[in-house]
């Protein structure tokens, strides 16, 4: 066997092994590797759950990298400082309960923290639909597609991943909830869409409203703002991290009840 075909063989073999053993059937699918999804991934995986994060892009961090108008410093509030500490993120205290953080450090360390805790992050895959069951109605997995296929416009059917919980951490568009609202109208779900900015209020509300929408489907981060019609907040990320932690705690609580 040539060295080149050996490279291919090993990559196919170990990728498929990982998909079969760890991905196709897991405890929690998180859609989106932004700040809320990555934070949730760490807390869930640290609790022994099999967690898979599907991220459409080939990068981590969602909206963190772009910061505010591409400036590389972002803010977090003191409520989220303990989460930053948990991930080993350096924070500079600047008064008014605020800390300044480098956006590159936030992206890298949230991702590393999630991976170190045992979460799998799969890039270049997007979630385009869910799996549901009735009696009782619940969400029990997702339909996935290579992002490159979606971009190409080719007609290619998705494949499926089964999970006990799905977290919509897709950011401003609340993509998973939007699909569910459209395709399962009997649930009467609505994505209201974000309001104009009112950062102080929204940073708190986004955490308060984080959690389960319907059995099997949870919402975290800016998706919460989109679903509930909360104001936008700009490049301050404490609420996103707190929301990720909260959704993880809710899922862990719900799993203990099963
Ligand atoms: O947008 P994003 O960073 O979501 P978040 O965790 O954080 C929001 C903040 O970044 C910022 C803010 C802070 O105040 O307003 O916007 O709520 O990350 C969402 C990630 O999900 C991916 C997307 O590429 C991004 O990296 N994503 C979106 N839809 C899908 C997806 C999908 N259908 N499948 C897979 N990934």
Short mmCIF file of C-alpha atoms and ligand atoms in Angstrom, two decimals:
data_model
loop_
_atom_site.label_atom_id
_atom_site.label_comp_id
_atom_site.label_asym_id
_atom_site.label_seq_id
_atom_site.Cartn_x
_atom_site.Cartn_y
_atom_site.Cartn_z
CA UNK A 1 0.00 0.00 0.00
CA UNK A 2 1.39 3.42 -0.91
CA UNK A 3 2.02 5.94 1.86
CA UNK A 4 -0.67 8.14 0.32
CA UNK A 5 -3.36 5.46 0.41
CA UNK A 6 -2.30 4.61 3.96
CA UNK A 7 -2.99 8.26 4.89
CA UNK A 8 -6.47 7.97 3.37
CA UNK A 9 -7.16 4.60 4.97
CA UNK A 10 -6.26 5.77 8.47
CA UNK A 11 -8.31 8.93 8.14
CA UNK A 12 -11.36 7.05 6.87
CA UNK A 13 -10.98 4.33 9.49
CA UNK A 14 -10.60 6.59 12.51
CA UNK A 15 -13.19 9.12 11.35
CA UNK A 16 -15.80 6.41 10.80
CA UNK A 17 -14.93 4.74 14.09
CA UNK A 18 -15.46 8.05 15.92
CA UNK A 19 -18.77 8.71 14.14
CA UNK A 20 -20.05 5.22 14.92
CA UNK A 21 -18.88 5.11 18.54
CA UNK A 22 -19.34 8.70 19.66
CA UNK A 23 -21.41 10.78 17.29
CA UNK A 24 -24.31 9.00 15.53
CA UNK A 25 -25.96 8.31 18.88
CA UNK A 26 -25.09 10.65 21.75
CA UNK A 27 -26.61 12.30 24.81
CA UNK A 28 -26.62 15.93 23.71
CA UNK A 29 -26.27 17.60 20.31
CA UNK A 30 -25.31 21.26 20.53
CA UNK A 31 -25.86 23.22 17.35
CA UNK A 32 -23.27 25.99 17.05
CA UNK A 33 -19.77 26.46 18.50
CA UNK A 34 -20.28 30.05 19.62
CA UNK A 35 -19.77 31.20 23.23
CA UNK A 36 -23.03 29.71 24.54
CA UNK A 37 -22.62 26.37 22.75
CA UNK A 38 -18.99 25.91 23.81
CA UNK A 39 -19.71 26.82 27.43
CA UNK A 40 -22.64 24.40 27.52
CA UNK A 41 -20.46 21.70 25.94
CA UNK A 42 -17.87 21.89 28.70
CA UNK A 43 -20.33 21.74 31.60
CA UNK A 44 -22.29 18.87 30.02
CA UNK A 45 -19.23 16.83 29.08
CA UNK A 46 -17.66 17.42 32.49
CA UNK A 47 -20.73 15.72 33.93
CA UNK A 48 -20.04 12.58 31.96
CA UNK A 49 -22.49 13.20 29.09
CA UNK A 50 -21.63 12.30 25.50
CA UNK A 51 -21.72 15.71 23.81
CA UNK A 52 -21.38 16.55 20.12
CA UNK A 53 -21.21 20.13 18.83
CA UNK A 54 -21.98 20.59 15.14
CA UNK A 55 -20.54 23.81 13.72
CA UNK A 56 -21.28 24.96 10.18
CA UNK A 57 -18.03 26.88 9.82
CA UNK A 58 -14.44 25.63 10.00
CA UNK A 59 -13.74 27.76 13.07
CA UNK A 60 -14.71 28.16 16.71
CA UNK A 61 -16.32 31.02 18.55
CA UNK A 62 -19.22 32.22 16.39
CA UNK A 63 -19.58 35.95 16.91
CA UNK A 64 -16.62 36.29 19.28
CA UNK A 65 -13.96 36.71 16.59
CA UNK A 66 -15.67 39.67 14.96
CA UNK A 67 -16.01 41.39 18.36
CA UNK A 68 -17.55 44.84 18.08
CA UNK A 69 -16.66 46.26 14.66
CA UNK A 70 -13.72 43.84 14.42
CA UNK A 71 -12.00 45.23 17.54
CA UNK A 72 -10.23 42.44 19.37
CA UNK A 73 -11.19 43.26 22.96
CA UNK A 74 -14.59 42.16 24.24
CA UNK A 75 -16.31 42.49 27.62
CA UNK A 76 -17.75 40.15 30.19
CA UNK A 77 -19.59 40.99 33.41
CA UNK A 78 -18.49 39.97 36.90
CA UNK A 79 -21.31 37.36 37.06
CA UNK A 80 -19.48 35.42 34.36
CA UNK A 81 -15.98 35.77 35.85
CA UNK A 82 -16.15 32.38 37.57
CA UNK A 83 -16.91 30.74 34.19
CA UNK A 84 -13.95 32.56 32.62
CA UNK A 85 -11.80 31.29 35.51
CA UNK A 86 -13.05 27.74 34.94
CA UNK A 87 -11.76 27.96 31.35
CA UNK A 88 -8.51 29.69 32.38
CA UNK A 89 -9.37 32.90 30.50
CA UNK A 90 -7.47 36.03 31.60
CA UNK A 91 -9.76 38.96 32.47
CA UNK A 92 -8.78 42.56 33.18
CA UNK A 93 -11.01 44.29 35.73
CA UNK A 94 -12.05 47.74 34.51
CA UNK A 95 -14.73 48.81 37.00
CA UNK A 96 -18.55 48.88 36.85
CA UNK A 97 -18.52 45.10 37.25
CA UNK A 98 -16.86 44.67 33.85
CA UNK A 99 -13.81 42.76 32.62
CA UNK A 100 -11.94 43.10 29.31
CA UNK A 101 -10.90 39.92 27.51
CA UNK A 102 -8.99 39.24 24.25
CA UNK A 103 -11.39 37.79 21.70
CA UNK A 104 -8.81 35.28 20.40
CA UNK A 105 -8.24 33.98 23.93
CA UNK A 106 -11.95 33.66 24.58
CA UNK A 107 -12.49 31.65 21.37
CA UNK A 108 -9.48 29.41 21.84
CA UNK A 109 -10.01 28.67 25.52
CA UNK A 110 -13.76 28.10 25.34
CA UNK A 111 -13.10 25.57 22.58
CA UNK A 112 -10.16 23.96 24.40
CA UNK A 113 -12.22 23.79 27.62
CA UNK A 114 -15.07 22.02 25.86
CA UNK A 115 -12.74 19.57 24.11
CA UNK A 116 -10.68 18.89 27.25
CA UNK A 117 -13.88 18.04 29.12
CA UNK A 118 -14.65 15.41 26.46
CA UNK A 119 -17.01 17.18 24.04
CA UNK A 120 -16.62 16.43 20.32
CA UNK A 121 -16.68 19.42 18.00
CA UNK A 122 -17.39 18.62 14.35
CA UNK A 123 -16.70 21.43 11.91
CA UNK A 124 -18.15 21.93 8.48
CA UNK A 125 -21.44 20.24 9.34
CA UNK A 126 -24.73 22.04 9.67
CA UNK A 127 -27.96 20.98 11.27
CA UNK A 128 -30.82 21.43 8.87
CA UNK A 129 -33.69 19.64 10.60
CA UNK A 130 -34.62 17.61 13.67
CA UNK A 131 -35.94 14.11 14.36
CA UNK A 132 -39.19 14.04 16.34
CA UNK A 133 -41.53 11.46 17.86
CA UNK A 134 -45.12 11.86 19.04
CA UNK A 135 -47.06 10.43 22.00
CA UNK A 136 -45.51 12.27 23.75
CA UNK A 137 -44.18 14.83 21.26
CA UNK A 138 -40.44 15.24 21.66
CA UNK A 139 -37.28 16.10 19.74
CA UNK A 140 -34.82 13.21 19.68
CA UNK A 141 -32.07 14.15 17.27
CA UNK A 142 -31.03 16.13 14.24
CA UNK A 143 -30.60 15.86 10.48
CA UNK A 144 -27.13 16.96 9.38
CA UNK A 145 -25.44 17.89 6.15
CA UNK A 146 -21.91 18.94 5.13
CA UNK A 147 -21.92 22.75 4.98
CA UNK A 148 -20.09 22.48 1.64
CA UNK A 149 -22.99 20.50 0.19
CA UNK A 150 -25.48 23.09 1.45
CA UNK A 151 -23.36 25.86 -0.09
CA UNK A 152 -23.14 24.02 -3.43
CA UNK A 153 -26.90 23.89 -3.83
CA UNK A 154 -26.70 20.19 -4.80
CA UNK A 155 -29.65 18.01 -3.88
CA UNK A 156 -28.16 15.60 -1.32
CA UNK A 157 -30.19 14.00 1.46
CA UNK A 158 -28.98 14.52 5.02
CA UNK A 159 -28.06 11.84 7.57
CA UNK A 160 -29.34 11.60 11.13
CA UNK A 161 -27.90 11.76 14.62
CA UNK A 162 -29.91 10.55 17.59
CA UNK A 163 -29.68 12.37 20.93
CA UNK A 164 -31.64 12.75 24.16
CA UNK A 165 -31.37 16.55 23.95
CA UNK A 166 -30.74 19.12 21.23
CA UNK A 167 -29.52 22.63 22.09
CA UNK A 168 -30.14 25.47 19.66
CA UNK A 169 -27.03 27.64 20.17
CA UNK A 170 -27.09 28.96 16.60
CA UNK A 171 -27.10 32.65 17.50
CA UNK A 172 -29.24 35.41 16.06
CA UNK A 173 -31.24 33.24 13.64
CA UNK A 174 -32.31 30.54 16.13
CA UNK A 175 -32.10 28.15 13.18
CA UNK A 176 -33.16 24.95 14.89
CA UNK A 177 -36.17 26.45 16.66
CA UNK A 178 -37.16 28.15 13.40
CA UNK A 179 -37.17 24.81 11.58
CA UNK A 180 -39.17 23.15 14.34
CA UNK A 181 -41.66 26.03 14.43
CA UNK A 182 -42.17 25.75 10.66
CA UNK A 183 -42.24 21.97 10.36
CA UNK A 184 -44.15 21.00 13.50
CA UNK A 185 -46.85 23.71 13.62
CA UNK A 186 -48.88 21.88 16.27
CA UNK A 187 -46.21 22.96 18.78
CA UNK A 188 -47.19 26.61 18.33
CA UNK A 189 -43.56 27.69 18.62
CA UNK A 190 -42.62 31.15 17.37
CA UNK A 191 -39.35 32.93 16.77
CA UNK A 192 -40.25 36.53 17.50
CA UNK A 193 -36.85 38.02 16.53
CA UNK A 194 -34.55 40.30 18.49
CA UNK A 195 -35.38 43.86 19.50
CA UNK A 196 -33.06 46.87 19.25
CA UNK A 197 -30.25 47.17 21.79
CA UNK A 198 -30.81 47.37 25.55
CA UNK A 199 -27.72 45.50 26.71
CA UNK A 200 -28.04 45.66 30.49
CA UNK A 201 -31.57 44.29 30.52
CA UNK A 202 -31.01 41.70 27.81
CA UNK A 203 -27.86 40.26 29.38
CA UNK A 204 -30.01 39.23 32.35
CA UNK A 205 -33.15 38.22 30.44
CA UNK A 206 -31.22 35.99 28.07
CA UNK A 207 -30.04 33.91 31.01
CA UNK A 208 -33.45 33.94 32.71
CA UNK A 209 -35.20 32.63 29.56
CA UNK A 210 -32.54 30.02 28.71
CA UNK A 211 -33.69 26.42 28.95
CA UNK A 212 -36.13 23.85 27.65
CA UNK A 213 -38.66 24.91 25.01
CA UNK A 214 -40.28 21.53 24.45
CA UNK A 215 -39.19 18.03 25.48
CA UNK A 216 -35.78 17.37 23.95
CA UNK A 217 -35.25 20.90 22.61
CA UNK A 218 -33.34 23.54 24.55
CA UNK A 219 -32.26 27.04 23.63
CA UNK A 220 -29.17 29.02 24.68
CA UNK A 221 -27.37 32.25 23.82
CA UNK A 222 -28.66 34.70 21.22
CA UNK A 223 -31.17 32.11 20.02
CA UNK A 224 -32.97 32.80 23.30
CA UNK A 225 -33.18 36.50 22.39
CA UNK A 226 -34.51 35.64 18.92
CA UNK A 227 -37.12 33.20 20.24
CA UNK A 228 -38.38 35.47 23.00
CA UNK A 229 -37.99 38.86 21.30
CA UNK A 230 -35.33 40.21 23.69
CA UNK A 231 -33.13 43.25 22.95
CA UNK A 232 -29.68 42.80 21.37
CA UNK A 233 -26.60 43.45 23.49
CA UNK A 234 -23.47 43.78 21.30
CA UNK A 235 -19.94 42.57 22.07
CA UNK A 236 -20.44 41.70 25.72
CA UNK A 237 -20.36 37.94 26.27
CA UNK A 238 -21.06 37.25 29.96
CA UNK A 239 -24.74 36.57 29.23
CA UNK A 240 -23.79 34.06 26.52
CA UNK A 241 -21.48 32.15 28.86
CA UNK A 242 -23.99 32.19 31.72
CA UNK A 243 -26.69 31.02 29.31
CA UNK A 244 -24.47 28.12 28.17
CA UNK A 245 -23.84 27.11 31.75
CA UNK A 246 -27.53 27.36 32.63
CA UNK A 247 -28.70 25.22 29.71
CA UNK A 248 -26.17 22.57 30.74
CA UNK A 249 -27.48 22.59 34.31
CA UNK A 250 -31.10 22.27 33.10
CA UNK A 251 -30.25 19.33 30.86
CA UNK A 252 -28.31 17.60 33.63
CA UNK A 253 -31.31 18.10 35.97
CA UNK A 254 -33.72 16.73 33.34
CA UNK A 255 -31.50 13.70 32.68
CA UNK A 256 -31.50 12.86 36.38
CA UNK A 257 -35.32 12.76 36.27
CA UNK A 258 -35.38 10.25 33.38
O1 LIG B 1 -23.64 33.53 16.84
P1 LIG B 1 -22.92 32.78 17.89
O2 LIG B 1 -21.70 33.37 18.46
O3 LIG B 1 -24.00 32.38 19.00
P2 LIG B 1 -24.12 32.61 20.58
O4 LIG B 1 -23.38 31.57 21.31
O5 LIG B 1 -23.38 34.01 20.84
C1 LIG B 1 -23.82 35.20 20.30
C2 LIG B 1 -22.67 36.18 20.31
O6 LIG B 1 -21.60 35.70 19.54
C3 LIG B 1 -22.98 37.58 19.80
C4 LIG B 1 -23.73 38.42 20.72
C5 LIG B 1 -23.25 38.60 22.13
O7 LIG B 1 -23.97 39.54 22.77
O8 LIG B 1 -24.69 38.98 20.32
O9 LIG B 1 -23.62 37.48 18.55
O10 LIG B 1 -25.55 32.78 20.84
O11 LIG B 1 -22.53 31.34 17.33
C6 LIG B 1 -23.45 30.53 16.69
C7 LIG B 1 -22.68 29.49 15.89
O12 LIG B 1 -23.61 28.58 15.35
C8 LIG B 1 -23.23 28.25 14.02
C9 LIG B 1 -22.62 29.52 13.47
O13 LIG B 1 -21.75 29.24 12.39
C10 LIG B 1 -21.91 30.08 14.70
O14 LIG B 1 -20.57 29.65 14.77
N1 LIG B 1 -24.47 27.82 13.34
C11 LIG B 1 -25.55 28.59 13.05
N2 LIG B 1 -26.51 27.85 12.50
C12 LIG B 1 -26.03 26.58 12.43
C13 LIG B 1 -24.72 26.56 12.97
C14 LIG B 1 -26.55 25.33 11.96
N3 LIG B 1 -27.78 25.23 11.44
N4 LIG B 1 -25.77 24.22 12.05
C15 LIG B 1 -24.52 24.30 12.57
N5 LIG B 1 -23.97 25.46 13.02
#
